[in-house]
Every structure is written in structure tokens, then in C-alpha cells.
Amino acid sequence: MTVTHISAPVNRPTADPPAATALTLPTAQGDGTVRNGTVCLLPDLIGITPWQRVLLWANGNVQRILSAYHNQPLRIHVLRNDQVLERAKWHLETHQPDANALLLDREVQLLIGDRSMCRAQSKVAISDASYERLFIEEGVGIGQLFHYSKVVPDFHLVRIGHHPDGSFWRLYTLSVPGVHFEIHEHFSADVFQLDTADERTGISAATPNSDTI
């Protein structure tokens, strides 16, 4: 599996940054639950499939799941990675950052080929210099940041939902002492649709190759 991360430098604006294009959350269809050990349960939500639940519960490994499902490399394209200067206009729903924390407003797109699988908007609060170095100077992605640091983040699934077109979304957090991510991910309706080439070769994530355990 190959995961390519295309990093972008942190933009440190000298003037007001352009307004972010927010993904509109529909009315919550049901509350998510906090992960409890190996038990991952969600309330019944019409329109959410078993494979979609796998993504909704993914704990920092969406890239690996999608790359494995499609049997193709996945690219992360950073659309923006802006330092927040006007703290009064910035709000975290799930966390109260330290007064001296570095605040970032980030948006990325997950691509397989030229297809967009997911668009993720993140609010990041960093108060530990080691995480700041990894995330900003070395361009490490969110999932890889915890891997590099050899820590397991606390994961909280805050809300889930879906749109009439079949796309679906989640709001969740990943955190350890020193860094907190509040992430809204919007998955495309065709996120689990295999490319024609995969279908011709018989590749299917739902039906593993008989030679594979």
C-alpha cells in the first residue's frame, strides 16, 4: 500500500484570511457514541451501510481503509493550512485550547486517481512543540502524527449523518495531551464504487481473493 501525502506550508497571513468554505452539516440524525474497547456501536440511521459504518468508526486510518478497499494508492491534497490569528473568531466545539496554543484551520482532500473520496476540515490546537514540529515543519499527516509519536489518541465520534445524494459525514475528535483535532469529514456518495479496471480484474473488497487469508 502506498499513501502519498502532499504537504503544504502553513500560511501565516498578515491580513485577514479568506473566509473558509464550510461544509454544511444537516440536522443530526443520531448521536455517535464514545468507543468502548472493541465495541463500536451506532444508533440505527437509515441510509448508513455496514461499509460506511467502518469509515465512520475509523480511528485515524481512513487512508489505509480506502487504499486497501480500492487496491490503489491514495493521495492527500492539502487545500489550506492556515494559522488562526483572530482567536475570538475561532471556535472549537469539543475543546478549550490553552491560551498559548498554536491554532490551525486545515482542509484536505483524499484522492484516488482523479476521484475525490473525502473532504476533511480540521481545527487543530497544538500546545506541544514536538507535535508542532512534526505537523508543520515535517508535513506529517494527522494519522501519521500519532504513529510517529508512538501514541494512541483518544477518539470520540461526536455526530454522524448523511445527505439525500448518498454522501455521508461525521464530526469526531482525536487528542492526546498537547494536541487536539476536531475533524469534520464528508465522504462522497461513490466512495465504495470500484473503478472499472478493478471490476475487470475481479478485485473486490467485499469478496477477498481465495488465496488470501
C-alpha atoms as a printed R data frame, in Angstrom:
    type eleno elety resid chain resno       x       y       z
1   ATOM     1    CA   MET     A     1   0.000   0.000   0.000
2   ATOM     2    CA   THR     A     2   1.253   3.436  -0.927
3   ATOM     3    CA   VAL     A     3  -0.065   6.563   0.732
4   ATOM     4    CA   THR     A     4   1.279   9.803  -0.667
5   ATOM     5    CA   HIS     A     5   0.974  12.910   1.463
6   ATOM     6    CA   ILE     A     6   1.229  16.188  -0.403
7   ATOM     7    CA   SER     A     7   2.019  18.732   2.245
8   ATOM     8    CA   ALA     A     8   1.535  22.455   2.118
9   ATOM     9    CA   PRO     A     9   3.305  25.042   4.222
10  ATOM    10    CA   VAL     A    10   1.419  26.719   6.995
11  ATOM    11    CA   ASN     A    11   0.125  30.028   5.732
12  ATOM    12    CA   ARG     A    12   0.834  32.742   8.272
13  ATOM    13    CA   PRO     A    13  -1.295  35.613   6.973
14  ATOM    14    CA   THR     A    14  -0.535  39.225   7.675
15  ATOM    15    CA   ALA     A    15  -4.109  40.237   6.919
16  ATOM    16    CA   ASP     A    16  -7.498  38.709   7.429
17  ATOM    17    CA   PRO     A    17  -7.532  35.235   5.843
18  ATOM    18    CA   PRO     A    18 -10.276  34.458   3.335
19  ATOM    19    CA   ALA     A    19 -13.419  33.012   4.827
20  ATOM    20    CA   ALA     A    20 -13.427  29.225   4.877
21  ATOM    21    CA   THR     A    21 -15.953  27.377   2.784
22  ATOM    22    CA   ALA     A    22 -17.685  25.322   5.434
23  ATOM    23    CA   LEU     A    23 -19.404  22.036   4.773
24  ATOM    24    CA   THR     A    24 -22.994  22.432   5.848
25  ATOM    25    CA   LEU     A    25 -23.995  19.844   8.421
26  ATOM    26    CA   PRO     A    26 -27.538  18.550   8.068
27  ATOM    27    CA   THR     A    27 -29.675  18.112  11.141
28  ATOM    28    CA   ALA     A    28 -28.102  15.355  13.238
29  ATOM    29    CA   GLN     A    29 -29.788  12.035  12.572
30  ATOM    30    CA   GLY     A    30 -28.475  10.488  15.748
31  ATOM    31    CA   ASP     A    31 -25.659  10.803  18.248
32  ATOM    32    CA   GLY     A    32 -22.431   8.899  17.897
33  ATOM    33    CA   THR     A    33 -21.009   7.033  20.832
34  ATOM    34    CA   VAL     A    34 -17.638   7.014  22.529
35  ATOM    35    CA   ARG     A    35 -15.602   3.961  21.611
36  ATOM    36    CA   ASN     A    36 -15.535   1.476  24.466
37  ATOM    37    CA   GLY     A    37 -12.787  -1.078  23.996
38  ATOM    38    CA   THR     A    38 -13.558  -3.163  20.904
39  ATOM    39    CA   VAL     A    39 -17.291  -2.380  20.930
40  ATOM    40    CA   CYS     A    40 -18.232   0.054  18.143
41  ATOM    41    CA   LEU     A    41 -21.962   0.631  18.035
42  ATOM    42    CA   LEU     A    42 -24.008   3.337  16.355
43  ATOM    43    CA   PRO     A    43 -27.704   4.078  16.686
44  ATOM    44    CA   ASP     A    44 -29.843   2.983  13.759
45  ATOM    45    CA   LEU     A    45 -29.611   5.525  10.962
46  ATOM    46    CA   ILE     A    46 -31.497   4.882   7.750
47  ATOM    47    CA   GLY     A    47 -29.187   5.031   4.761
48  ATOM    48    CA   ILE     A    48 -25.935   4.172   6.562
49  ATOM    49    CA   THR     A    49 -24.470   0.921   5.232
50  ATOM    50    CA   PRO     A    50 -22.098  -1.503   7.010
51  ATOM    51    CA   TRP     A    51 -19.096  -0.306   4.979
52  ATOM    52    CA   GLN     A    52 -19.979   3.301   5.741
53  ATOM    53    CA   ARG     A    53 -20.003   2.431   9.437
54  ATOM    54    CA   VAL     A    54 -16.435   1.161   9.042
55  ATOM    55    CA   LEU     A    55 -15.361   4.620   7.858
56  ATOM    56    CA   LEU     A    56 -17.440   6.405  10.478
57  ATOM    57    CA   TRP     A    57 -15.600   4.472  13.213
58  ATOM    58    CA   ALA     A    58 -12.138   4.779  11.620
59  ATOM    59    CA   ASN     A    59  -9.669   5.999  14.219
60  ATOM    60    CA   GLY     A    60  -7.034   7.869  12.214
61  ATOM    61    CA   ASN     A    61  -6.796   5.200   9.487
62  ATOM    62    CA   VAL     A    62  -9.246   6.311   6.792
63  ATOM    63    CA   GLN     A    63  -6.363   6.446   4.290
64  ATOM    64    CA   ARG     A    64  -5.428   2.806   4.819
65  ATOM    65    CA   ILE     A    65  -9.036   1.618   4.652
66  ATOM    66    CA   LEU     A    66  -9.726   3.381   1.360
67  ATOM    67    CA   SER     A    67  -6.395   2.407  -0.191
68  ATOM    68    CA   ALA     A    68  -6.953  -1.236   0.769
69  ATOM    69    CA   TYR     A    69 -10.572  -1.245  -0.420
70  ATOM    70    CA   HIS     A    70  -9.726   0.192  -3.836
71  ATOM    71    CA   ASN     A    71  -6.328  -1.539  -4.052
72  ATOM    72    CA   GLN     A    72  -4.860   1.747  -5.247
73  ATOM    73    CA   PRO     A    73  -2.576   4.422  -3.818
74  ATOM    74    CA   LEU     A    74  -4.261   7.344  -2.112
75  ATOM    75    CA   ARG     A    75  -3.104  10.956  -2.258
76  ATOM    76    CA   ILE     A    76  -3.759  13.674   0.282
77  ATOM    77    CA   HIS     A    77  -4.037  17.109  -1.275
78  ATOM    78    CA   VAL     A    78  -3.793  19.958   1.218
79  ATOM    79    CA   LEU     A    79  -6.191  22.721   0.182
80  ATOM    80    CA   ARG     A    80  -5.380  25.059   3.048
81  ATOM    81    CA   ASN     A    81  -3.376  25.002   6.245
82  ATOM    82    CA   ASP     A    82  -3.790  28.396   7.863
83  ATOM    83    CA   GLN     A    83  -2.645  29.672  11.196
84  ATOM    84    CA   VAL     A    84  -5.517  31.273  13.101
85  ATOM    85    CA   LEU     A    85  -4.668  34.805  14.187
86  ATOM    86    CA   GLU     A    86  -8.045  36.057  15.375
87  ATOM    87    CA   ARG     A    87  -8.745  33.651  18.208
88  ATOM    88    CA   ALA     A    88 -12.020  35.357  19.108
89  ATOM    89    CA   LYS     A    89 -13.485  34.315  15.750
90  ATOM    90    CA   TRP     A    90 -12.356  30.708  16.062
91  ATOM    91    CA   HIS     A    91 -14.385  28.136  17.965
92  ATOM    92    CA   LEU     A    92 -13.775  24.540  18.916
93  ATOM    93    CA   GLU     A    93 -16.965  22.727  19.801
94  ATOM    94    CA   THR     A    94 -15.193  19.982  21.741
95  ATOM    95    CA   HIS     A    95 -12.153  21.579  23.387
96  ATOM    96    CA   GLN     A    96 -10.932  24.706  25.143
97  ATOM    97    CA   PRO     A    97  -7.365  25.301  23.901
98  ATOM    98    CA   ASP     A    98  -4.581  26.733  26.030
99  ATOM    99    CA   ALA     A    99  -4.058  30.469  25.714
100 ATOM   100    CA   ASN     A   100  -0.682  29.966  24.009
101 ATOM   101    CA   ALA     A   101  -1.693  27.047  21.795
102 ATOM   102    CA   LEU     A   102  -0.988  27.228  18.081
103 ATOM   103    CA   LEU     A   103  -4.325  27.145  16.262
104 ATOM   104    CA   LEU     A   104  -4.654  25.894  12.703
105 ATOM   105    CA   ASP     A   105  -7.528  25.773  10.250
106 ATOM   106    CA   ARG     A   106  -6.901  22.970   7.788
107 ATOM   107    CA   GLU     A   107  -8.687  21.392   4.822
108 ATOM   108    CA   VAL     A   108  -7.577  18.397   2.774
109 ATOM   109    CA   GLN     A   109  -8.945  16.224   0.003
110 ATOM   110    CA   LEU     A   110  -8.394  12.456  -0.196
111 ATOM   111    CA   LEU     A   111  -7.954  11.351  -3.801
112 ATOM   112    CA   ILE     A   112  -7.702   8.016  -5.570
113 ATOM   113    CA   GLY     A   113  -6.714   8.784  -9.123
114 ATOM   114    CA   ASP     A   114  -8.709  11.874 -10.018
115 ATOM   115    CA   ARG     A   115 -11.652  10.881  -7.806
116 ATOM   116    CA   SER     A   116 -12.327  12.671  -4.546
117 ATOM   117    CA   MET     A   117 -13.109  10.156  -1.818
118 ATOM   118    CA   CYS     A   118 -13.369  12.527   1.108
119 ATOM   119    CA   ARG     A   119 -13.025  16.176   2.044
120 ATOM   120    CA   ALA     A   120 -11.883  16.854   5.600
121 ATOM   121    CA   GLN     A   121 -11.926  20.131   7.503
122 ATOM   122    CA   SER     A   122  -9.919  20.191  10.712
123 ATOM   123    CA   LYS     A   123  -9.492  22.594  13.580
124 ATOM   124    CA   VAL     A   124  -6.191  21.929  15.306
125 ATOM   125    CA   ALA     A   125  -4.910  23.134  18.683
126 ATOM   126    CA   ILE     A   126  -1.238  22.355  19.387
127 ATOM   127    CA   SER     A   127   0.437  23.171  22.697
128 ATOM   128    CA   ASP     A   128   3.370  20.711  22.488
129 ATOM   129    CA   ALA     A   129   6.411  21.783  20.460
130 ATOM   130    CA   SER     A   130   7.197  18.235  19.317
131 ATOM   131    CA   TYR     A   131   3.788  17.890  17.661
132 ATOM   132    CA   GLU     A   132   4.133  21.345  16.144
133 ATOM   133    CA   ARG     A   133   7.435  20.323  14.549
134 ATOM   134    CA   LEU     A   134   6.019  17.087  13.110
135 ATOM   135    CA   PHE     A   135   2.801  18.607  11.857
136 ATOM   136    CA   ILE     A   136   4.139  21.869  10.441
137 ATOM   137    CA   GLU     A   137   7.838  21.567   9.665
138 ATOM   138    CA   GLU     A   138   7.840  17.924   8.544
139 ATOM   139    CA   GLY     A   139   4.375  17.929   6.967
140 ATOM   140    CA   VAL     A   140   3.225  14.776   8.751
141 ATOM   141    CA   GLY     A   141  -0.472  13.988   8.327
142 ATOM   142    CA   ILE     A   142  -2.913  13.639  11.195
143 ATOM   143    CA   GLY     A   143  -2.956   9.849  11.261
144 ATOM   144    CA   GLN     A   144   0.810   9.603  10.822
145 ATOM   145    CA   LEU     A   145   1.447  12.134  13.574
146 ATOM   146    CA   PHE     A   146   0.293   9.706  16.250
147 ATOM   147    CA   HIS     A   147   2.135   6.828  14.567
148 ATOM   148    CA   TYR     A   148   5.407   8.762  14.507
149 ATOM   149    CA   SER     A   149   4.923   9.765  18.144
150 ATOM   150    CA   LYS     A   150   4.038   6.176  19.144
151 ATOM   151    CA   VAL     A   151   0.904   7.256  20.992
152 ATOM   152    CA   VAL     A   152  -2.711   6.140  20.694
153 ATOM   153    CA   PRO     A   153  -5.103   9.104  20.604
154 ATOM   154    CA   ASP     A   154  -8.415   9.308  22.391
155 ATOM   155    CA   PHE     A   155 -11.143   9.040  19.772
156 ATOM   156    CA   HIS     A   156 -14.621  10.495  20.169
157 ATOM   157    CA   LEU     A   157 -17.273  10.255  17.478
158 ATOM   158    CA   VAL     A   158 -19.438  13.315  18.081
159 ATOM   159    CA   ARG     A   159 -22.064  13.252  15.308
160 ATOM   160    CA   ILE     A   160 -22.842  11.377  12.117
161 ATOM   161    CA   GLY     A   161 -25.273  11.895   9.281
162 ATOM   162    CA   HIS     A   162 -25.923  11.562   5.569
163 ATOM   163    CA   HIS     A   163 -27.323  13.544   2.664
164 ATOM   164    CA   PRO     A   164 -30.068  12.561   0.197
165 ATOM   165    CA   ASP     A   165 -27.457  12.128  -2.560
166 ATOM   166    CA   GLY     A   166 -25.863   9.242  -0.644
167 ATOM   167    CA   SER     A   167 -22.876  11.127   0.722
168 ATOM   168    CA   PHE     A   168 -22.326  10.950   4.469
169 ATOM   169    CA   TRP     A   169 -20.348  12.761   7.144
170 ATOM   170    CA   ARG     A   170 -19.007  12.632  10.649
171 ATOM   171    CA   LEU     A   171 -17.684  15.018  13.280
172 ATOM   172    CA   TYR     A   172 -15.083  13.484  15.572
173 ATOM   173    CA   THR     A   173 -12.041  14.278  17.674
174 ATOM   174    CA   LEU     A   174  -8.565  12.811  18.070
175 ATOM   175    CA   SER     A   175  -6.499  14.001  21.004
176 ATOM   176    CA   VAL     A   176  -3.556  13.362  23.273
177 ATOM   177    CA   PRO     A   177  -2.031  15.769  25.792
178 ATOM   178    CA   GLY     A   178  -0.522  18.552  23.714
179 ATOM   179    CA   VAL     A   179  -2.653  18.312  20.569
180 ATOM   180    CA   HIS     A   180  -6.372  18.221  19.783
181 ATOM   181    CA   PHE     A   181  -8.010  17.691  16.388
182 ATOM   182    CA   GLU     A   182 -11.679  18.412  15.735
183 ATOM   183    CA   ILE     A   183 -12.428  16.976  12.307
184 ATOM   184    CA   HIS     A   184 -15.429  17.099  10.007
185 ATOM   185    CA   GLU     A   185 -15.201  14.588   7.167
186 ATOM   186    CA   HIS     A   186 -17.582  14.474   4.217
187 ATOM   187    CA   PHE     A   187 -17.429  11.238   2.210
188 ATOM   188    CA   SER     A   188 -18.514  11.079  -1.426
189 ATOM   189    CA   ALA     A   189 -21.567   9.012  -2.313
190 ATOM   190    CA   ASP     A   190 -19.434   6.782  -4.563
191 ATOM   191    CA   VAL     A   191 -16.612   6.286  -2.068
192 ATOM   192    CA   PHE     A   192 -17.060   2.489  -2.253
193 ATOM   193    CA   GLN     A   193 -17.572   2.307  -6.019
194 ATOM   194    CA   LEU     A   194 -14.679   0.412  -7.579
195 ATOM   195    CA   ASP     A   195 -13.077   1.601 -10.796
196 ATOM   196    CA   THR     A   196 -13.879  -0.332 -13.964
197 ATOM   197    CA   ALA     A   197 -10.306  -1.656 -14.073
198 ATOM   198    CA   ASP     A   198 -10.757  -3.216 -10.634
199 ATOM   199    CA   GLU     A   199 -14.026  -4.815 -11.693
200 ATOM   200    CA   ARG     A   200 -12.419  -6.309 -14.820
201 ATOM   201    CA   THR     A   201  -9.655  -7.941 -12.783
202 ATOM   202    CA   GLY     A   202 -12.084  -9.256 -10.219
203 ATOM   203    CA   ILE     A   203 -10.789  -7.148  -7.361
204 ATOM   204    CA   SER     A   204 -13.459  -6.713  -4.728
205 ATOM   205    CA   ALA     A   205 -13.066  -5.619  -1.134
206 ATOM   206    CA   ALA     A   206 -16.292  -7.366  -0.241
207 ATOM   207    CA   THR     A   207 -15.097 -10.720  -1.707
208 ATOM   208    CA   PRO     A   208 -11.408 -11.322  -0.878
209 ATOM   209    CA   ASN     A   209  -9.187 -13.351  -3.213
210 ATOM   210    CA   SER     A   210  -9.399 -17.047  -2.365
211 ATOM   211    CA   ASP     A   211  -5.615 -17.181  -1.987
212 ATOM   212    CA   THR     A   212  -5.684 -14.531   0.716
213 ATOM   213    CA   ILE     A   213  -6.456 -15.062   4.372
